Coordinates of C-alpha atoms in Angstrom, one line a residue:
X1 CA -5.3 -1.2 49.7
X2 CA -6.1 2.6 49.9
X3 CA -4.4 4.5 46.6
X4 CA -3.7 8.0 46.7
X5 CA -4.4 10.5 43.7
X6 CA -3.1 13.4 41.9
X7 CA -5.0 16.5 41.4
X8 CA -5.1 15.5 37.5
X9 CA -6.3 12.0 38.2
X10 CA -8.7 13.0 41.1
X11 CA -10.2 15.5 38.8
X12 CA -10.6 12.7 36.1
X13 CA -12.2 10.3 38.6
X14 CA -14.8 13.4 39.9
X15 CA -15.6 13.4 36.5
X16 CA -16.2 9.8 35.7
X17 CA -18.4 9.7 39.3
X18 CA -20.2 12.5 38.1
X19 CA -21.1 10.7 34.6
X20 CA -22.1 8.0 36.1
X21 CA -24.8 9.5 38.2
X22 CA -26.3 10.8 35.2
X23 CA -26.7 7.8 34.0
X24 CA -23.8 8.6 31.4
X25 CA -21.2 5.8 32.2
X26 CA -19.1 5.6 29.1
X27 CA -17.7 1.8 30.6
X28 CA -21.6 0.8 29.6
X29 CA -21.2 1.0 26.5
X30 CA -20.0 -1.9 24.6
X31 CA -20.2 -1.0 20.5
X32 CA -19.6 1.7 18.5
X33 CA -19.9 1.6 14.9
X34 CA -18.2 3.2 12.7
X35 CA -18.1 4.0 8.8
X36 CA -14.9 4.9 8.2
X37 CA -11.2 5.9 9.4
X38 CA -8.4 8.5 9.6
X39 CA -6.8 7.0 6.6
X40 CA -9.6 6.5 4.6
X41 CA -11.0 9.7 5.6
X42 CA -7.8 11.7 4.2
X43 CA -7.8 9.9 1.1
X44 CA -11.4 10.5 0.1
X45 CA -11.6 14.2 1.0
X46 CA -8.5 15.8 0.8
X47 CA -8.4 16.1 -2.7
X48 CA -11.4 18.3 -2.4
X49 CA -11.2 22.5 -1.6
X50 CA -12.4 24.7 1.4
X51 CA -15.5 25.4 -1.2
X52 CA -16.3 21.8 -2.2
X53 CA -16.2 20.1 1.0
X54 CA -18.9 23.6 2.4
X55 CA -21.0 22.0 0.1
X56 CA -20.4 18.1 1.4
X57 CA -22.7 16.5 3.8
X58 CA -21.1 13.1 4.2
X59 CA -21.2 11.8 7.3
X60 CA -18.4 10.1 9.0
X61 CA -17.9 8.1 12.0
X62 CA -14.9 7.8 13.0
X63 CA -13.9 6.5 17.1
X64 CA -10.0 6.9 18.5
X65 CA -8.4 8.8 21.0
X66 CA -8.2 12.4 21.7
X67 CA -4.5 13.6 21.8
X68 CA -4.6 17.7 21.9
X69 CA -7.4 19.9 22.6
X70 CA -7.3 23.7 22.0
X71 CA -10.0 25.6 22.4
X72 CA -12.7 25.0 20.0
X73 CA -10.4 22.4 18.5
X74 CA -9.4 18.8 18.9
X75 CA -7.0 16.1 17.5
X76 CA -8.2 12.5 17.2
X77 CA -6.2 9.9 16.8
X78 CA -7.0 5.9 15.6
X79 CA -4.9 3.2 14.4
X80 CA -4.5 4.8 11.0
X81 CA -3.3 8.5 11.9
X82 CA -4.5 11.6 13.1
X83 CA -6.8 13.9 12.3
X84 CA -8.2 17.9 13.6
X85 CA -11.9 17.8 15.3
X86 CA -13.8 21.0 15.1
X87 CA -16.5 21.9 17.9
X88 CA -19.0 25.1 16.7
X89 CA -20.1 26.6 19.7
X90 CA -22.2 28.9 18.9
X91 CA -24.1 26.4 16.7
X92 CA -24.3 23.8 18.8
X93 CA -23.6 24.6 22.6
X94 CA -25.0 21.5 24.0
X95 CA -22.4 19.8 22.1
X96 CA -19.8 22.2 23.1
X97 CA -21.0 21.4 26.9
X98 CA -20.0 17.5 26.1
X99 CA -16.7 18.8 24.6
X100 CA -15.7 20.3 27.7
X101 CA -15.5 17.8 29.8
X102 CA -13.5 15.8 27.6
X103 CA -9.7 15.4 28.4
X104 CA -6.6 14.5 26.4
X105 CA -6.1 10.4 26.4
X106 CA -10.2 9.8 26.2
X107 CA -11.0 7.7 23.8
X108 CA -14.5 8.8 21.7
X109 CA -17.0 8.2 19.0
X110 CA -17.7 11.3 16.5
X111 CA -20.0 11.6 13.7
X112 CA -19.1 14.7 11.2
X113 CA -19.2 16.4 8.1
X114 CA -16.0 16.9 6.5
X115 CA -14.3 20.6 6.0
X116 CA -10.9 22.5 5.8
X117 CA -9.8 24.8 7.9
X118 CA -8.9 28.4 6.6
X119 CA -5.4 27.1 6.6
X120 CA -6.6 24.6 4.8
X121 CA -5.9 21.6 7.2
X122 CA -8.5 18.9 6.9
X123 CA -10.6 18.6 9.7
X124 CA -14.3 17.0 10.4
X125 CA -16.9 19.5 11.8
X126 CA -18.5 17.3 14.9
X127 CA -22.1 17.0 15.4
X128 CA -22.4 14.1 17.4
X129 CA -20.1 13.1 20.5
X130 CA -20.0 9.9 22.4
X131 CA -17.1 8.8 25.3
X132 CA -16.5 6.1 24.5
X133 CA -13.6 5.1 28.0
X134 CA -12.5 7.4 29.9
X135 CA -8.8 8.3 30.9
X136 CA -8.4 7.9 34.9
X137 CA -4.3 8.8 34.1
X138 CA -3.1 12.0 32.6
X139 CA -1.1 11.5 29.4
X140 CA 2.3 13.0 29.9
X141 CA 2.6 16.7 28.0
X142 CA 6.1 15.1 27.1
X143 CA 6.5 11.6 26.7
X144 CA 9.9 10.9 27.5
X145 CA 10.1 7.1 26.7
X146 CA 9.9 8.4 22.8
X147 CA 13.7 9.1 24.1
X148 CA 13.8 6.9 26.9
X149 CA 14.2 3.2 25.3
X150 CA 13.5 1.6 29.1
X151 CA 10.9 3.9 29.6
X152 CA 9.3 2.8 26.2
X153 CA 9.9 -0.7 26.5
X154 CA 8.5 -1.3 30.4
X155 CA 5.0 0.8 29.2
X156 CA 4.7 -0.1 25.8
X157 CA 1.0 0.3 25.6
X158 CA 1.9 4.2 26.5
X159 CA 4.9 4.4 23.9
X160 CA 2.2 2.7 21.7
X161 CA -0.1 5.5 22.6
X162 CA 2.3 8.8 22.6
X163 CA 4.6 7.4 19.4
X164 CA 3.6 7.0 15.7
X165 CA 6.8 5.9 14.8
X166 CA 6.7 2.9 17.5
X167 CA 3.2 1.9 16.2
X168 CA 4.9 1.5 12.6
X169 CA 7.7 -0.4 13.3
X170 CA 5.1 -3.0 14.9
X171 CA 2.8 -3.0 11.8
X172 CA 6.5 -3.5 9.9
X173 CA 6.9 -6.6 11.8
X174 CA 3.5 -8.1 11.1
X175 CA 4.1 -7.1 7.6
X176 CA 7.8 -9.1 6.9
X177 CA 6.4 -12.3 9.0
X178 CA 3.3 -12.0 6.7
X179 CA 5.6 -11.7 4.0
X180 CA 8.3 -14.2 4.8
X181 CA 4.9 -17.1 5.0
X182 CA 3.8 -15.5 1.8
X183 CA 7.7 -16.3 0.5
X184 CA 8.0 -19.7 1.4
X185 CA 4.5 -21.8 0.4
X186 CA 4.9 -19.8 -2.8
X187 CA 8.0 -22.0 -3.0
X188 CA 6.2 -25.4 -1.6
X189 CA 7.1 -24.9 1.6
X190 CA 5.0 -26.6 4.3
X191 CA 4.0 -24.7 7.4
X192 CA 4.7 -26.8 10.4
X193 CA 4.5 -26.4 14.6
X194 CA 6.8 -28.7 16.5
X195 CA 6.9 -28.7 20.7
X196 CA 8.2 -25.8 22.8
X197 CA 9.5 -28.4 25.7
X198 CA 11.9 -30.6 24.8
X199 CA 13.4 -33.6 26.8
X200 CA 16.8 -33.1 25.1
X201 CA 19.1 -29.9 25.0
X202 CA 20.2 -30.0 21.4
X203 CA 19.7 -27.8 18.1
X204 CA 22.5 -24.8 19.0
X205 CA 24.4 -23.7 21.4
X206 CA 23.1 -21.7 24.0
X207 CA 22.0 -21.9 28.1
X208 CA 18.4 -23.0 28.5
X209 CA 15.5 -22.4 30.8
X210 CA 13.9 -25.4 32.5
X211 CA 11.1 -26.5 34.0
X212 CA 8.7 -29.3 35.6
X213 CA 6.2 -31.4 34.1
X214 CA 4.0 -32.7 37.4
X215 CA 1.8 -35.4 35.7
X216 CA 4.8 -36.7 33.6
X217 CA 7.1 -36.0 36.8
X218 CA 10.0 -35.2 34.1
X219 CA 12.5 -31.7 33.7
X220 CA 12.2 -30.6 30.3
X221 CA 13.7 -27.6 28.5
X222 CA 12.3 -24.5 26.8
X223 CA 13.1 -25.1 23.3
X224 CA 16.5 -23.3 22.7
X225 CA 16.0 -24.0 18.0
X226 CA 13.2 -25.8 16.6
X227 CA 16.2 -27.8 14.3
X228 CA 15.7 -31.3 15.8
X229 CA 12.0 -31.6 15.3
X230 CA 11.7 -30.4 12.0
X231 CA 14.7 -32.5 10.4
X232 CA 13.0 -35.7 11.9
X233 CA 10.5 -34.6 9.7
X234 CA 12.5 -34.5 6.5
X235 CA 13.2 -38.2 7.6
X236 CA 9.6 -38.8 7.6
X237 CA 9.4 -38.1 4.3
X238 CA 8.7 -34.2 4.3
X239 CA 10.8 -32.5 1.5
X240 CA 10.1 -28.9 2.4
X241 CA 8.7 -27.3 5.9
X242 CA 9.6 -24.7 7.6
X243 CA 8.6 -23.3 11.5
X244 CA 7.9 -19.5 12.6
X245 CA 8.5 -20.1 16.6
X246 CA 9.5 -18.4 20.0
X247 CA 13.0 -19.6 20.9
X248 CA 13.9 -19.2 24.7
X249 CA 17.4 -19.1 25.7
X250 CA 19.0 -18.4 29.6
X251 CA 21.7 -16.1 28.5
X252 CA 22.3 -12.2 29.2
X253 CA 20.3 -9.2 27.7
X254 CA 21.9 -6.8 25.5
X255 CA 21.0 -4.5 22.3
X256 CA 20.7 -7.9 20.3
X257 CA 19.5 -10.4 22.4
X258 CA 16.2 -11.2 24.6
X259 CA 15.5 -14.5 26.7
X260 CA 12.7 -15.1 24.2
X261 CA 12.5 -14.3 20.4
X262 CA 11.3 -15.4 17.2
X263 CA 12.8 -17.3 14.7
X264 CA 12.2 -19.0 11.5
X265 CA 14.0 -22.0 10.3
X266 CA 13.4 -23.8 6.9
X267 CA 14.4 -26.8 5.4
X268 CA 14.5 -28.5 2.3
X269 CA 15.6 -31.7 1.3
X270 CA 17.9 -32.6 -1.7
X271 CA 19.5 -29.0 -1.2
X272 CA 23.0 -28.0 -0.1
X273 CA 23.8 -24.9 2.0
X274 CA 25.1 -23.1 -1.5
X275 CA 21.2 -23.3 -2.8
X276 CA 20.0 -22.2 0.7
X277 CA 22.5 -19.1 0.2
X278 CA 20.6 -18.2 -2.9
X279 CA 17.7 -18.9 -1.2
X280 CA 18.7 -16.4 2.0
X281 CA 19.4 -13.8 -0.5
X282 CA 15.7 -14.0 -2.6
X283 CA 14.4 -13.9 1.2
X284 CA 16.1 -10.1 2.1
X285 CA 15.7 -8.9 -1.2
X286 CA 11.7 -9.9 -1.6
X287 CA 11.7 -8.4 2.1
X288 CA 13.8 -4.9 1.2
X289 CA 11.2 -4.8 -2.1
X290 CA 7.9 -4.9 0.1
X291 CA 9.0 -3.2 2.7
X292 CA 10.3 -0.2 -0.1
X293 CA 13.8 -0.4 1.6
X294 CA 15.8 -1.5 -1.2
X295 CA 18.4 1.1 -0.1
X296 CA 18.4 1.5 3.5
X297 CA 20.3 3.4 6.4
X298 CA 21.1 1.3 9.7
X299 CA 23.2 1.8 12.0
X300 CA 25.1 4.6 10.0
X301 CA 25.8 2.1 6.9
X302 CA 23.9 2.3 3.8
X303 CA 23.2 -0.8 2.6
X304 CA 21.6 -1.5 -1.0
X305 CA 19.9 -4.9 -1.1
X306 CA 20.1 -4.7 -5.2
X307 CA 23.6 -5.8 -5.5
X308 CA 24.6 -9.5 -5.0
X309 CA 25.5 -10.7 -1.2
X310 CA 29.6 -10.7 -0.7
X311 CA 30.4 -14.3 -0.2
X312 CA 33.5 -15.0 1.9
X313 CA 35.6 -17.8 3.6
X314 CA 36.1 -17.9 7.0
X315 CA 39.8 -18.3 7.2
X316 CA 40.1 -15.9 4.3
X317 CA 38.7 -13.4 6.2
X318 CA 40.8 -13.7 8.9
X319 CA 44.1 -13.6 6.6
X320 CA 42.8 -10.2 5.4
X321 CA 41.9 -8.5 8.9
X322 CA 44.9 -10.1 10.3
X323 CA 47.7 -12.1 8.1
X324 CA 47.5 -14.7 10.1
X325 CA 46.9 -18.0 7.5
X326 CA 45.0 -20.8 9.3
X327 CA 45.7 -23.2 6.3
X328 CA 49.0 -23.5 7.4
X329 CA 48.4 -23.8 11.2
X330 CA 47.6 -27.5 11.3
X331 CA 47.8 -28.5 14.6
X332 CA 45.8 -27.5 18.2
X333 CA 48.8 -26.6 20.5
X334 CA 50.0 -24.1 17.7
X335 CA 46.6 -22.8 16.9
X336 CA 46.4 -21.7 20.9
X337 CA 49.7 -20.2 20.7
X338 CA 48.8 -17.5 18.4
X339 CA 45.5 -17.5 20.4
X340 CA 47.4 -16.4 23.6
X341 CA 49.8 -14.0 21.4
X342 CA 47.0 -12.1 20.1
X343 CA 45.3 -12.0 24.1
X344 CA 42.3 -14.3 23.1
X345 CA 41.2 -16.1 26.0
X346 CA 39.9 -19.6 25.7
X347 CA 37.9 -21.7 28.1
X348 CA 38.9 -25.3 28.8
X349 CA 36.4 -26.5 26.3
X350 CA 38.0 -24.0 23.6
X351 CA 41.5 -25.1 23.3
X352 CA 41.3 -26.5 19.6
X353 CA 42.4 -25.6 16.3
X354 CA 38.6 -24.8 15.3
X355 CA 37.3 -22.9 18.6
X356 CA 40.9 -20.7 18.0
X357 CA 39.2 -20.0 14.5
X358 CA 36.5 -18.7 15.5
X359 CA 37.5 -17.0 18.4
X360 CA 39.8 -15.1 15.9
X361 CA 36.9 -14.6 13.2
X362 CA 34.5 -13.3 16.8
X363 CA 37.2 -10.9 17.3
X364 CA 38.6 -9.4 14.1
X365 CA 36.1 -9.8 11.4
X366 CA 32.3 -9.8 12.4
X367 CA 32.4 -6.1 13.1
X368 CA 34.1 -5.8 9.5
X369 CA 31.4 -7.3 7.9
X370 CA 29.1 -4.5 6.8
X371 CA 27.5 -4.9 3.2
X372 CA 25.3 -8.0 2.9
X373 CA 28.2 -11.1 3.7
X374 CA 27.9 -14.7 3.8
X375 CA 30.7 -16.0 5.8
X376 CA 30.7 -20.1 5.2
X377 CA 33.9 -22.4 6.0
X378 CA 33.2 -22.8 9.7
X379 CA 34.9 -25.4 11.9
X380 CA 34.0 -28.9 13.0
X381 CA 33.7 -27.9 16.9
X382 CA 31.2 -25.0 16.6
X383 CA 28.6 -26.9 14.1
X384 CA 28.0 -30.3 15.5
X385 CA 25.0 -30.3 13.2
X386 CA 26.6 -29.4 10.3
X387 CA 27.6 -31.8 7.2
X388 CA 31.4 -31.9 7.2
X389 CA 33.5 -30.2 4.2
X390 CA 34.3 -32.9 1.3
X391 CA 37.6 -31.0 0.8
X392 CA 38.6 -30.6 4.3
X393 CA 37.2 -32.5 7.2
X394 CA 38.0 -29.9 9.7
X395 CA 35.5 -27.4 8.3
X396 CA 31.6 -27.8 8.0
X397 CA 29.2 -26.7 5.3
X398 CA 27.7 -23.9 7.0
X399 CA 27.1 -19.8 6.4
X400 CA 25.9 -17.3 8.8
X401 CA 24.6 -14.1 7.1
X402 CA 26.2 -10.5 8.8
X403 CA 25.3 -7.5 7.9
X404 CA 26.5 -4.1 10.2
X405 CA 28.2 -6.8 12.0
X406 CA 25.4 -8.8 13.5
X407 CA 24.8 -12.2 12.4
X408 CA 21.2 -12.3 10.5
X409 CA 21.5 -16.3 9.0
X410 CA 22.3 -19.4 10.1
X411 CA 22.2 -22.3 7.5
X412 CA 24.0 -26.1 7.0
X413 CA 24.5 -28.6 4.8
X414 CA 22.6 -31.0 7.7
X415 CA 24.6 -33.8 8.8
X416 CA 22.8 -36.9 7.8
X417 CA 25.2 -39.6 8.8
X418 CA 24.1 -40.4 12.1
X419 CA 27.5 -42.6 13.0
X420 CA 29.0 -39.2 12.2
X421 CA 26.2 -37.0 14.2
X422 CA 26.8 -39.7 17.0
X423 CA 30.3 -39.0 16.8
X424 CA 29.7 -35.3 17.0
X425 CA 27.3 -36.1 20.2
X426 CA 30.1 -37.2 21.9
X427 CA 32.3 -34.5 21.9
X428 CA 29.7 -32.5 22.9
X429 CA 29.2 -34.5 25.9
X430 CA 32.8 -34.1 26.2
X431 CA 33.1 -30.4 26.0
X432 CA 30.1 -30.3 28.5
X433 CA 32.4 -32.4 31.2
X434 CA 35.1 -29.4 30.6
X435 CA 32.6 -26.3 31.4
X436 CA 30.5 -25.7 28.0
X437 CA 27.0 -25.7 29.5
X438 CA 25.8 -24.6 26.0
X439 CA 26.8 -27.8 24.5
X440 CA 24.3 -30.3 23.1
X441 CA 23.2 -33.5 24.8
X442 CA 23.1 -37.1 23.5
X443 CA 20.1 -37.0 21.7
X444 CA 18.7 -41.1 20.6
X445 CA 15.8 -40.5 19.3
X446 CA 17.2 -38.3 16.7
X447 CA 19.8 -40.4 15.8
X448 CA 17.4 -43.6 15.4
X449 CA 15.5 -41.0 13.2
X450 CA 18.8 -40.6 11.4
X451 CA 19.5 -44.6 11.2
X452 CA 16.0 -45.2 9.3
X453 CA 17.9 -42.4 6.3
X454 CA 17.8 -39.3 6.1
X455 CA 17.8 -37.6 2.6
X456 CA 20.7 -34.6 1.9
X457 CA 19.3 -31.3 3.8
X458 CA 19.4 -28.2 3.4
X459 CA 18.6 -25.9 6.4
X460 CA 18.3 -22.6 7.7
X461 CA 17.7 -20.4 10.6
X462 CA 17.0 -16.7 10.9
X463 CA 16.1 -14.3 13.6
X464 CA 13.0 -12.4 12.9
X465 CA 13.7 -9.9 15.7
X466 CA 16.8 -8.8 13.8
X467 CA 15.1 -8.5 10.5
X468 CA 12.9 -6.2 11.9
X469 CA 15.3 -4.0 13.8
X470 CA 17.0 -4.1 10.3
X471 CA 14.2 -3.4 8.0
X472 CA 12.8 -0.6 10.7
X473 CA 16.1 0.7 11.8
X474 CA 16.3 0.1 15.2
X475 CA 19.1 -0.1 17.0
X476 CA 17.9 -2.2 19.9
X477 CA 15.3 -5.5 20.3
X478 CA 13.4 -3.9 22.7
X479 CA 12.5 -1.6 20.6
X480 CA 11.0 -4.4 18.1
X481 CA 9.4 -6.8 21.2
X482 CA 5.8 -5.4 22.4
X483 CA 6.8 -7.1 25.5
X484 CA 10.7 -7.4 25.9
X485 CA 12.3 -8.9 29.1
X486 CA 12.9 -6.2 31.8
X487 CA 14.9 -6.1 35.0
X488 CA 12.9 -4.7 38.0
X489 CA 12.6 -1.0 38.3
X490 CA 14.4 0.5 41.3

């Protein structure tokens, strides 16, 4: 297939050709080694003057990319930052003929002494120069995907390239999963890896992705949680574990949600969901003390992750935001009366007491949670792996974290009575026959897991991909995926 060239490209590839006949190909080259780097560099000679640094004969090697060139001038930039290049031509014009044919985007070696300029910029005087790859594409003079969030997302190696900001909030996201494994085996927690394709649909609610196994000649499932395999391990006799995995779900895009993300889900045995909210709570604030972000702006709120979490009901939130007592609405067909007064539409599967709860929580009080909130009471027919309420059978022991109205935590008190988790099965299966193709299957094996005993459980899920939006503010997951989902361009 023939491909046709701009002037800027052609020129680059003329220039490449013409290396290469000289015996000067920089793809031949396969190491460079260096001594030091932009941030090191800056914080071993800045501290010293115009005058000192005359006097200085270090030499540095330093490799990255070249991102400006004016004149005698150049600006290289590495993983660390960015620093000025300086080129004397009258002193060394052999050199100077190198520098020439360099263009913005090549990536190079230098060796230098370090000096200021008279405006007393730190720069590195260049006496040797080696290209290192060069650019066949012209970097864009204005990059618009550091505006353009499809742009950025779709060439991420170019947003990588053209966007110090967009390189951070990537080295912010190795640093809170590096962190969060640092949390938990400080705390005895066991690191664990359980299977990405599952025979069963089970461990939330959500739409999967499947697929083929030839040699087995079986459909399995992308894993949609990683709950299932990791509680059959606290029936095995683990006490703590916890899982940092990809989650795949079939369900729509939006600012908050990709097919694919990351998640981590704990638990520990002997624990309710109250010591997993304290738990939850140490997690964000460790994470908001690394990261410096105790106090933090996102999404126009400013949050302080110093004061204690807000703990709320979920039917006492709804009385606030909209009078309307649940406690005294006992039965199903009154529950979807109000429903239909207050223009909440329910699916087939939805026409309960409990879906109406939620529904009504969904619609009036998510967006209301802004400061840190842990929202607990929620009903038996949206936590079918939850450990029913002593004090009232129709609710579960389970929290979700919101903060800025987005749901950050997921944790239950786990249902260990497997007649009750069979139970629970059932109307699943049941709610499936009605339309709810997010429901969970029967799954045995777990409940013959369940049959041998399985201790009191805490557990826990959270969304790394939201931490990281949070802790980077970011108002979008693309922005926090190096390779987010994308629909075809036009």
């Amino acid at each position: 297939m023939e491909r046709k060239f701009n002037d800027q490209e052609q020129s680059k590839r003329n220039k490449l050709k013409q290396l290469q006949e000289n015996h000067n190909d920089p793809f031949a080259i396969t190491k460079f080694a260096r001594n030091s780097n932009t941030l090191v560099y800056k914080k071993e000679f800045e501290k010293f003057s115009k005058e000192e640094l005359h006097e200085n004969h270090t030499k540095v090697i330093l490799a990255g990319r070249i991102m400006a060139i004016r004149q005698t001038f150049a600006v290289l930039r590495d993983f660390y930052g960015r620093i000025q290049l300086y080129i004397n031509k009258k002193a060394s014009p052999e050199l100077f003929d190198i520098f020439k044919d360099i263009d913005v985007g090549d990536i190079v070696g230098i060796e230098g002494t370090p000096m200021k300029t008279n405006t007393g910029e730190l720069t590195i005087k260049v006496s040797k120069l080696t290209l290192l790859s060069k650019s066949l594409k012209p970097l864009p003079e204005k990059w618009h995907g550091l505006q353009d969030e499809e742009a950025r997302a779709r060439h991420r190696y170019l947003d990588l390239i053209m966007s110090d900001e967009s390189l951070q909030t990537f080295v912010t996201r190795s640093i809170i999963l590096r962190e969060l494994r640092n949390f938990m085996d400080a705390r005895g927690y066991l690191e664990v890896e359980t299977p990405v394709l599952h025979p069963i649909l089970g461990g939330a609610a959500a739409r999967p992705f499947k697929t083929h196994h030839n040699a087995l000649d079986r459909e399995y499932y992308l894993r949609i949680a990683t709950e299932i395999p990791l509680k059959k391990l606290i029936v095995g006799g683990f006490e703590r574990v916890y899982e940092i995995g990809r989650i795949f779900r079939n369900e729509g895009m939006d600012a908050t949600h990709n097919p694919e993300f990351t998640t981590i889900e704990t638990y520990e045995a002997y624990i309710s969901m109250w010591e997993v909210m304290e738990l939850v709570e140490e997690i964000f604030k460790h994470l908001a003390n690394k990261l410096d972000k105790v106090q933090l702006e996102y999404k126009g709120a400013k949050l302080d992750f110093s004061k204690p979490f807000k703990r709320a009901n979920m039917i006492d939130l709804i009385k606030e935001y909209t009078k309307i007592d649940f406690n005294q609405i006992s039965s199903n067909d009154d529950a979807i009366k109000i429903a239909k007064e207050h223009n909440i539409e329910l699916l087939a599967h939805q026409k309960t007491r409990g879906h109406v709860i939620n529904a009504f929580f969904e619609t009036y009080c998510e967006k209301e949670c802004i400061q840190p909130t842990f929202v607990y009471g929620h009903p038996v027919e949206v936590s079918p792996l939850a450990k029913k309420d002593p004090k009232d059978g129709r609710n579960t022991e389970r929290f979700e974290l919101f903060i800025c109205g987005k749901e950050f935590a997921n944790a239950f008190s786990e249902l260990n009575d497997p007649i009750d988790q069979f139970e629970r099965f059932n109307e699943q299966l049941k709610e499936r026959d009605l339309g709810n193709d997010e429901a969970n299957e029967m799954d045995w094996d777990f409940i013959n897991a369940m049959e041998y005993g399985m201790p009191p459980t805490g557990g826990l899920g959270i969304g790394i991909d939201r931490l990281v939006m949070l802790f980077s503010n970011q108002d979008t997951i693309r922005n926090v995926l190096l390779f987010p989902h994308m629909r075809d361009e036009k």
